[in-house]
Amino acid sequence: MTRQAWVNGVYVAAEEARISPFDRGFLFADGVYEVTAVYNGQMVDMERHLDRLERSLRELKFGTMPNRKELEEVHRRLVADNGVTEGYVYLQVTRGAYGQRDFVAPDKPKLTCFAYAESRALIDTPHARNGSRVISVPDIRWSRRDIKSVGLLAQALAKTEAKARGADDAWLVAPDGFVTEGASSNAWIVTKDGEIITRALSNMILAGITRHALFDSLGQQGHKITERSFTLEEAKTATEAFTTAATGLVTPVTEIDGVKLGSGKPGPTTRGVQKLYYTAIGADVSKAAPWVNE
Ligand code: PDD
């Protein structure tokens, strides 16, 4: 089946999708994006993703918003028409193309909007089962990481370096030695006493939707999450760690810079968090992820 995309209001075959090289997204990374998980053919937390998209656009003073009802419909239709039961929808909105390169943004932008859906395993993946090994790299990004900007060069370089060094992913470390987040995820650690820790929200990190959902699910179970910064050194002494993102959901981290955490295998707290999150998005864990109970 030909993969279908949606560009500026029109559904087209993905390979036919076109935008102008003068697009400000291309010239200046002047755009934002969202990646929303799909499970059982349903969007996961779409409203929160669209809220964050609108916030990102407001923070960048776009002045114009895409039509929210239309975006909701586009998500649903891309999922249905592309037969996606498990995967994600990618959505990007930029400040548009004007046939020239002008640093100054237009007052009333004509937005470029692009979306596509892709099938991909989210729950039963090697990393979700066995954990991922991360390296640390300096966080060289700009200081508005709360905006989900398409300016992702630092993250792309971090992940490329991780791969070149035989690791699975990268965690970003600020000059003060504190971990900010994963290259495309929020970072969490678990102490030997079972305390679950993740960095508090600020301009230093993205307010993850998966992170938010875990606060809800863990809170309902009466589990406390400590929101505080932790250093790379502390992370290496943690007994467990994991990341959260729409793409990897809850992914155990078993090694940081070659240092094994705890037993070197996904630990019981992380397994519990995976189970909770998978259940929250409608999975029958005994079938979809029996390994969380092992
Ligand atoms: N990234 N932090 C960063 C830097 C991210 O890029 C992401 C997500 C997250 C987690 O946010 P959420 O739980 O809303 O997915 C945190 C997406 C998945 C990506 O760039 O592909």
Short mmCIF file of C-alpha atoms and ligand atoms in Angstrom, two decimals:
data_model
loop_
_atom_site.label_atom_id
_atom_site.label_comp_id
_atom_site.label_asym_id
_atom_site.label_seq_id
_atom_site.Cartn_x
_atom_site.Cartn_y
_atom_site.Cartn_z
CA MET A 1 0.00 0.00 0.00
CA THR A 2 1.37 3.43 -0.91
CA ARG A 3 2.02 5.47 2.18
CA GLN A 4 -0.06 8.58 2.27
CA ALA A 5 0.94 11.98 3.59
CA TRP A 6 -0.95 15.20 4.20
CA VAL A 7 0.58 18.47 3.02
CA ASN A 8 -1.20 21.80 3.36
CA GLY A 9 -4.67 20.35 3.37
CA VAL A 10 -4.14 17.76 0.64
CA TYR A 11 -3.67 13.99 1.00
CA VAL A 12 -0.96 12.75 -1.37
CA ALA A 13 1.22 9.67 -1.84
CA ALA A 14 4.19 10.22 0.50
CA GLU A 15 6.71 10.24 -2.38
CA GLU A 16 4.66 12.94 -4.14
CA ALA A 17 4.69 15.25 -1.11
CA ARG A 18 6.48 18.55 -1.88
CA ILE A 19 7.31 21.77 -0.09
CA SER A 20 9.34 24.77 -1.24
CA PRO A 21 13.11 24.95 -0.55
CA PHE A 22 12.32 28.51 0.58
CA ASP A 23 10.28 27.10 3.44
CA ARG A 24 11.38 28.70 6.70
CA GLY A 25 11.41 25.25 8.26
CA PHE A 26 14.15 24.28 5.78
CA LEU A 27 16.06 27.60 5.88
CA PHE A 28 15.85 28.43 9.60
CA ALA A 29 14.38 25.36 11.35
CA ASP A 30 11.48 27.77 11.92
CA GLY A 31 8.92 25.15 12.80
CA VAL A 32 7.67 22.74 15.42
CA TYR A 33 6.52 19.15 15.42
CA GLU A 34 4.75 16.43 17.35
CA VAL A 35 5.04 12.67 17.31
CA THR A 36 1.93 10.97 18.66
CA ALA A 37 1.83 7.26 19.40
CA VAL A 38 -0.85 5.03 17.91
CA TYR A 39 -1.95 1.89 19.71
CA ASN A 40 -4.86 -0.41 18.82
CA GLY A 41 -5.46 1.98 15.92
CA GLN A 42 -6.16 4.82 18.39
CA MET A 43 -4.20 8.02 18.97
CA VAL A 44 -2.54 8.08 22.39
CA ASP A 45 -2.99 11.41 24.21
CA MET A 46 -3.62 13.35 20.99
CA GLU A 47 -5.21 16.31 22.77
CA ARG A 48 -2.15 16.79 24.96
CA HIS A 49 0.10 16.62 21.91
CA LEU A 50 -2.01 19.23 20.13
CA ASP A 51 -1.99 21.41 23.27
CA ARG A 52 1.80 21.24 23.29
CA LEU A 53 1.95 21.98 19.55
CA GLU A 54 -0.13 25.12 20.07
CA ARG A 55 2.00 26.14 23.03
CA SER A 56 5.19 25.72 20.96
CA LEU A 57 3.69 27.88 18.19
CA ARG A 58 2.61 30.54 20.68
CA GLU A 59 6.05 30.62 22.31
CA LEU A 60 7.58 31.16 18.85
CA LYS A 61 5.03 33.96 18.21
CA PHE A 62 3.59 32.34 15.10
CA GLY A 63 0.45 34.47 15.40
CA THR A 64 -1.48 31.95 13.28
CA MET A 65 -2.65 28.55 14.49
CA PRO A 66 -3.48 25.57 12.35
CA ASN A 67 -7.11 24.48 12.58
CA ARG A 68 -7.25 22.09 15.52
CA LYS A 69 -10.34 20.22 14.38
CA GLU A 70 -8.69 19.65 11.01
CA LEU A 71 -5.51 18.34 12.66
CA GLU A 72 -7.51 15.90 14.78
CA GLU A 73 -9.28 14.65 11.67
CA VAL A 74 -5.96 14.38 9.77
CA HIS A 75 -4.47 12.24 12.54
CA ARG A 76 -7.45 9.88 12.55
CA ARG A 77 -7.64 9.64 8.80
CA LEU A 78 -3.90 9.00 8.30
CA VAL A 79 -4.08 6.22 10.87
CA ALA A 80 -7.19 4.66 9.32
CA ASP A 81 -6.21 5.04 5.65
CA ASN A 82 -2.67 3.76 6.21
CA GLY A 83 -3.88 0.81 8.27
CA VAL A 84 -1.76 1.74 11.29
CA THR A 85 -2.65 -0.24 14.40
CA GLU A 86 0.62 0.40 16.24
CA GLY A 87 3.01 3.19 15.33
CA TYR A 88 2.89 6.94 15.26
CA VAL A 89 1.74 10.07 13.48
CA TYR A 90 4.32 12.75 12.72
CA LEU A 91 3.07 16.33 12.37
CA GLN A 92 5.15 19.36 11.47
CA VAL A 93 4.10 23.00 11.21
CA THR A 94 6.47 25.66 9.89
CA ARG A 95 6.21 29.40 9.33
CA GLY A 96 5.93 28.84 5.57
CA ALA A 97 7.67 29.81 2.31
CA TYR A 98 7.95 33.29 0.78
CA GLY A 99 10.33 32.83 -2.20
CA GLN A 100 13.21 34.50 -0.37
CA ARG A 101 15.47 34.14 2.63
CA ASP A 102 14.56 36.78 5.18
CA PHE A 103 15.53 36.36 8.82
CA VAL A 104 12.60 38.52 9.88
CA ALA A 105 9.47 36.44 10.26
CA PRO A 106 6.26 37.58 8.54
CA ASP A 107 3.47 39.03 10.71
CA LYS A 108 0.83 36.78 9.26
CA PRO A 109 2.52 33.54 8.26
CA LYS A 110 1.06 31.16 5.74
CA LEU A 111 1.79 27.93 7.56
CA THR A 112 3.25 24.83 5.99
CA CYS A 113 1.67 21.75 7.54
CA PHE A 114 2.85 18.21 6.94
CA ALA A 115 1.82 14.91 8.51
CA TYR A 116 2.22 11.21 7.89
CA ALA A 117 1.54 8.00 9.76
CA GLU A 118 3.86 5.05 10.12
CA SER A 119 3.43 1.50 11.41
CA ARG A 120 6.01 0.49 13.94
CA ALA A 121 6.19 -1.76 17.00
CA LEU A 122 6.12 0.37 20.13
CA ILE A 123 5.69 -2.20 22.88
CA ASP A 124 7.40 -5.38 21.76
CA THR A 125 10.79 -4.05 20.74
CA PRO A 126 14.27 -5.37 21.62
CA HIS A 127 14.97 -2.24 23.67
CA ALA A 128 11.70 -2.41 25.60
CA ARG A 129 12.43 -6.06 26.38
CA ASN A 130 16.16 -5.98 27.03
CA GLY A 131 16.91 -2.34 27.76
CA SER A 132 19.11 0.13 25.98
CA ARG A 133 22.70 1.16 26.58
CA VAL A 134 23.25 4.91 26.53
CA ILE A 135 26.26 7.16 26.32
CA SER A 136 26.39 10.66 27.78
CA VAL A 137 27.15 13.63 25.57
CA PRO A 138 27.30 17.36 26.35
CA ASP A 139 23.94 19.07 25.89
CA ILE A 140 24.81 21.70 23.27
CA ARG A 141 21.21 22.71 22.45
CA TRP A 142 19.65 26.15 22.65
CA SER A 143 17.97 27.21 25.90
CA ARG A 144 14.31 26.76 24.83
CA ARG A 145 14.09 22.99 24.98
CA ASP A 146 10.52 23.30 26.21
CA ILE A 147 9.58 24.20 22.62
CA LYS A 148 9.34 21.15 20.37
CA SER A 149 11.38 22.79 17.63
CA VAL A 150 12.45 20.98 14.46
CA GLY A 151 15.98 22.28 15.14
CA LEU A 152 17.21 18.81 16.11
CA LEU A 153 20.83 18.86 14.93
CA ALA A 154 22.30 18.41 18.43
CA GLN A 155 20.03 15.43 19.04
CA ALA A 156 20.78 13.90 15.64
CA LEU A 157 24.53 14.24 16.27
CA ALA A 158 24.14 12.75 19.75
CA LYS A 159 22.30 9.70 18.45
CA THR A 160 24.75 9.30 15.58
CA GLU A 161 27.65 9.37 18.04
CA ALA A 162 25.86 6.82 20.22
CA LYS A 163 25.55 4.48 17.26
CA ALA A 164 29.18 5.03 16.21
CA ARG A 165 30.26 4.12 19.75
CA GLY A 166 28.19 0.93 19.74
CA ALA A 167 25.47 2.25 22.07
CA ASP A 168 21.72 2.54 21.55
CA ASP A 169 20.99 6.10 22.59
CA ALA A 170 22.41 9.23 24.21
CA TRP A 171 21.63 11.16 27.38
CA LEU A 172 22.38 14.86 27.34
CA VAL A 173 24.36 16.46 30.16
CA ALA A 174 24.35 20.18 30.91
CA PRO A 175 27.63 22.00 31.71
CA ASP A 176 26.77 21.80 35.45
CA GLY A 177 26.97 17.99 35.28
CA PHE A 178 23.21 17.41 35.58
CA VAL A 179 21.41 15.21 33.08
CA THR A 180 18.81 17.19 31.16
CA GLU A 181 17.04 14.44 29.18
CA GLY A 182 17.53 11.77 26.55
CA ALA A 183 18.27 12.83 22.97
CA SER A 184 14.60 12.21 22.11
CA SER A 185 13.08 11.22 25.46
CA ASN A 186 12.78 12.19 29.11
CA ALA A 187 15.26 10.57 31.49
CA TRP A 188 14.37 8.82 34.75
CA ILE A 189 16.36 7.00 37.42
CA VAL A 190 15.37 4.70 40.27
CA THR A 191 17.35 4.65 43.52
CA LYS A 192 18.11 1.51 45.53
CA ASP A 193 15.18 2.45 47.78
CA GLY A 194 12.83 2.39 44.81
CA GLU A 195 12.48 6.18 44.58
CA ILE A 196 11.57 7.26 41.05
CA ILE A 197 13.27 10.50 40.00
CA THR A 198 12.95 12.69 36.94
CA ARG A 199 13.99 16.26 36.27
CA ALA A 200 11.45 19.00 36.99
CA LEU A 201 9.94 20.88 34.04
CA SER A 202 11.64 24.09 32.91
CA ASN A 203 13.07 25.59 29.74
CA MET A 204 15.86 22.99 30.04
CA ILE A 205 13.75 20.01 28.93
CA LEU A 206 10.73 19.11 26.87
CA ALA A 207 7.54 18.53 28.85
CA GLY A 208 7.02 14.98 27.60
CA ILE A 209 3.48 13.77 27.10
CA THR A 210 4.51 10.25 28.11
CA ARG A 211 6.14 11.74 31.22
CA HIS A 212 2.88 13.52 32.00
CA ALA A 213 0.85 10.33 31.52
CA LEU A 214 3.16 8.47 33.91
CA PHE A 215 2.61 11.10 36.58
CA ASP A 216 -1.12 10.40 36.20
CA SER A 217 -0.84 6.59 36.23
CA LEU A 218 1.76 6.36 38.98
CA GLY A 219 -0.16 8.95 41.03
CA GLN A 220 -3.37 6.91 40.75
CA GLN A 221 -1.45 3.90 42.10
CA GLY A 222 -0.23 5.99 45.03
CA HIS A 223 3.40 6.01 43.83
CA LYS A 224 5.36 9.15 44.44
CA ILE A 225 7.65 10.62 41.80
CA THR A 226 10.44 12.92 42.92
CA GLU A 227 10.96 15.79 40.52
CA ARG A 228 14.54 16.88 40.83
CA SER A 229 17.72 17.11 38.81
CA PHE A 230 20.32 14.36 39.05
CA THR A 231 23.92 14.34 37.92
CA LEU A 232 25.44 11.91 35.48
CA GLU A 233 27.43 10.47 38.39
CA GLU A 234 24.26 9.86 40.40
CA ALA A 235 22.61 8.26 37.37
CA LYS A 236 25.51 5.82 37.10
CA THR A 237 24.93 4.73 40.70
CA ALA A 238 21.16 4.27 40.19
CA THR A 239 19.85 0.72 40.36
CA GLU A 240 17.53 1.28 37.42
CA ALA A 241 16.87 3.90 34.78
CA PHE A 242 14.48 4.36 31.91
CA THR A 243 13.36 6.83 29.28
CA THR A 244 9.90 7.90 28.19
CA ALA A 245 8.79 9.07 24.74
CA ALA A 246 5.97 8.59 22.27
CA THR A 247 8.31 6.46 20.17
CA GLY A 248 9.86 4.16 22.81
CA LEU A 249 7.06 4.54 25.42
CA VAL A 250 8.89 3.29 28.52
CA THR A 251 12.35 1.98 27.64
CA PRO A 252 14.63 0.51 30.31
CA VAL A 253 18.21 1.83 30.37
CA THR A 254 20.63 -0.82 31.55
CA GLU A 255 23.97 0.86 30.97
CA ILE A 256 25.35 4.41 31.00
CA ASP A 257 28.81 5.04 29.51
CA GLY A 258 29.59 1.35 29.90
CA VAL A 259 28.57 1.29 33.59
CA LYS A 260 25.94 -1.35 34.26
CA LEU A 261 23.01 -0.27 36.40
CA GLY A 262 21.90 -2.67 39.12
CA SER A 263 21.81 -6.19 37.76
CA GLY A 264 22.49 -4.92 34.24
CA LYS A 265 18.99 -6.05 33.25
CA PRO A 266 15.67 -4.13 33.30
CA GLY A 267 14.68 -3.96 36.97
CA PRO A 268 11.39 -4.55 38.77
CA THR A 269 10.42 -0.88 39.12
CA THR A 270 10.93 -0.25 35.41
CA ARG A 271 8.97 -3.40 34.55
CA GLY A 272 6.18 -2.15 36.80
CA VAL A 273 6.19 1.24 35.08
CA GLN A 274 6.10 -0.40 31.65
CA LYS A 275 3.17 -2.56 32.73
CA LEU A 276 1.30 0.42 34.08
CA TYR A 277 1.83 2.52 30.96
CA TYR A 278 1.03 -0.27 28.50
CA THR A 279 -2.16 -0.96 30.41
CA ALA A 280 -3.03 2.75 30.42
CA ILE A 281 -2.87 2.89 26.61
CA GLY A 282 -5.16 -0.13 26.33
CA ALA A 283 -2.73 -3.03 25.94
CA ASP A 284 -3.47 -6.48 27.28
CA VAL A 285 -0.08 -6.92 28.88
CA SER A 286 -0.33 -10.70 29.20
CA LYS A 287 -0.44 -10.88 25.40
CA ALA A 288 1.35 -7.73 24.26
CA ALA A 289 4.23 -7.76 26.74
CA PRO A 290 4.32 -10.95 28.82
CA TRP A 291 8.01 -10.26 29.53
CA VAL A 292 7.08 -7.42 31.93
CA ASN A 293 5.90 -10.11 34.34
CA GLU A 294 9.02 -12.28 34.05
N1 PDD B 1 10.73 13.08 20.96
N2 PDD B 1 12.55 15.09 25.25
C1 PDD B 1 12.93 15.22 23.97
C2 PDD B 1 14.16 16.01 23.67
C3 PDD B 1 12.18 14.62 22.95
O1 PDD B 1 12.56 14.78 21.67
C4 PDD B 1 11.04 13.86 23.27
C5 PDD B 1 10.18 13.20 22.23
C6 PDD B 1 10.70 13.73 24.63
C7 PDD B 1 9.50 12.92 25.09
O2 PDD B 1 8.29 13.56 24.77
P1 PDD B 1 6.96 12.72 24.50
O3 PDD B 1 6.78 11.85 25.68
O4 PDD B 1 5.93 13.76 24.39
O5 PDD B 1 7.19 11.93 23.24
C8 PDD B 1 11.46 14.37 25.59
C9 PDD B 1 9.98 12.55 19.85
C10 PDD B 1 9.34 11.24 20.13
C11 PDD B 1 10.86 12.56 18.61
O6 PDD B 1 11.56 13.53 18.45
O7 PDD B 1 10.80 11.62 17.82
#
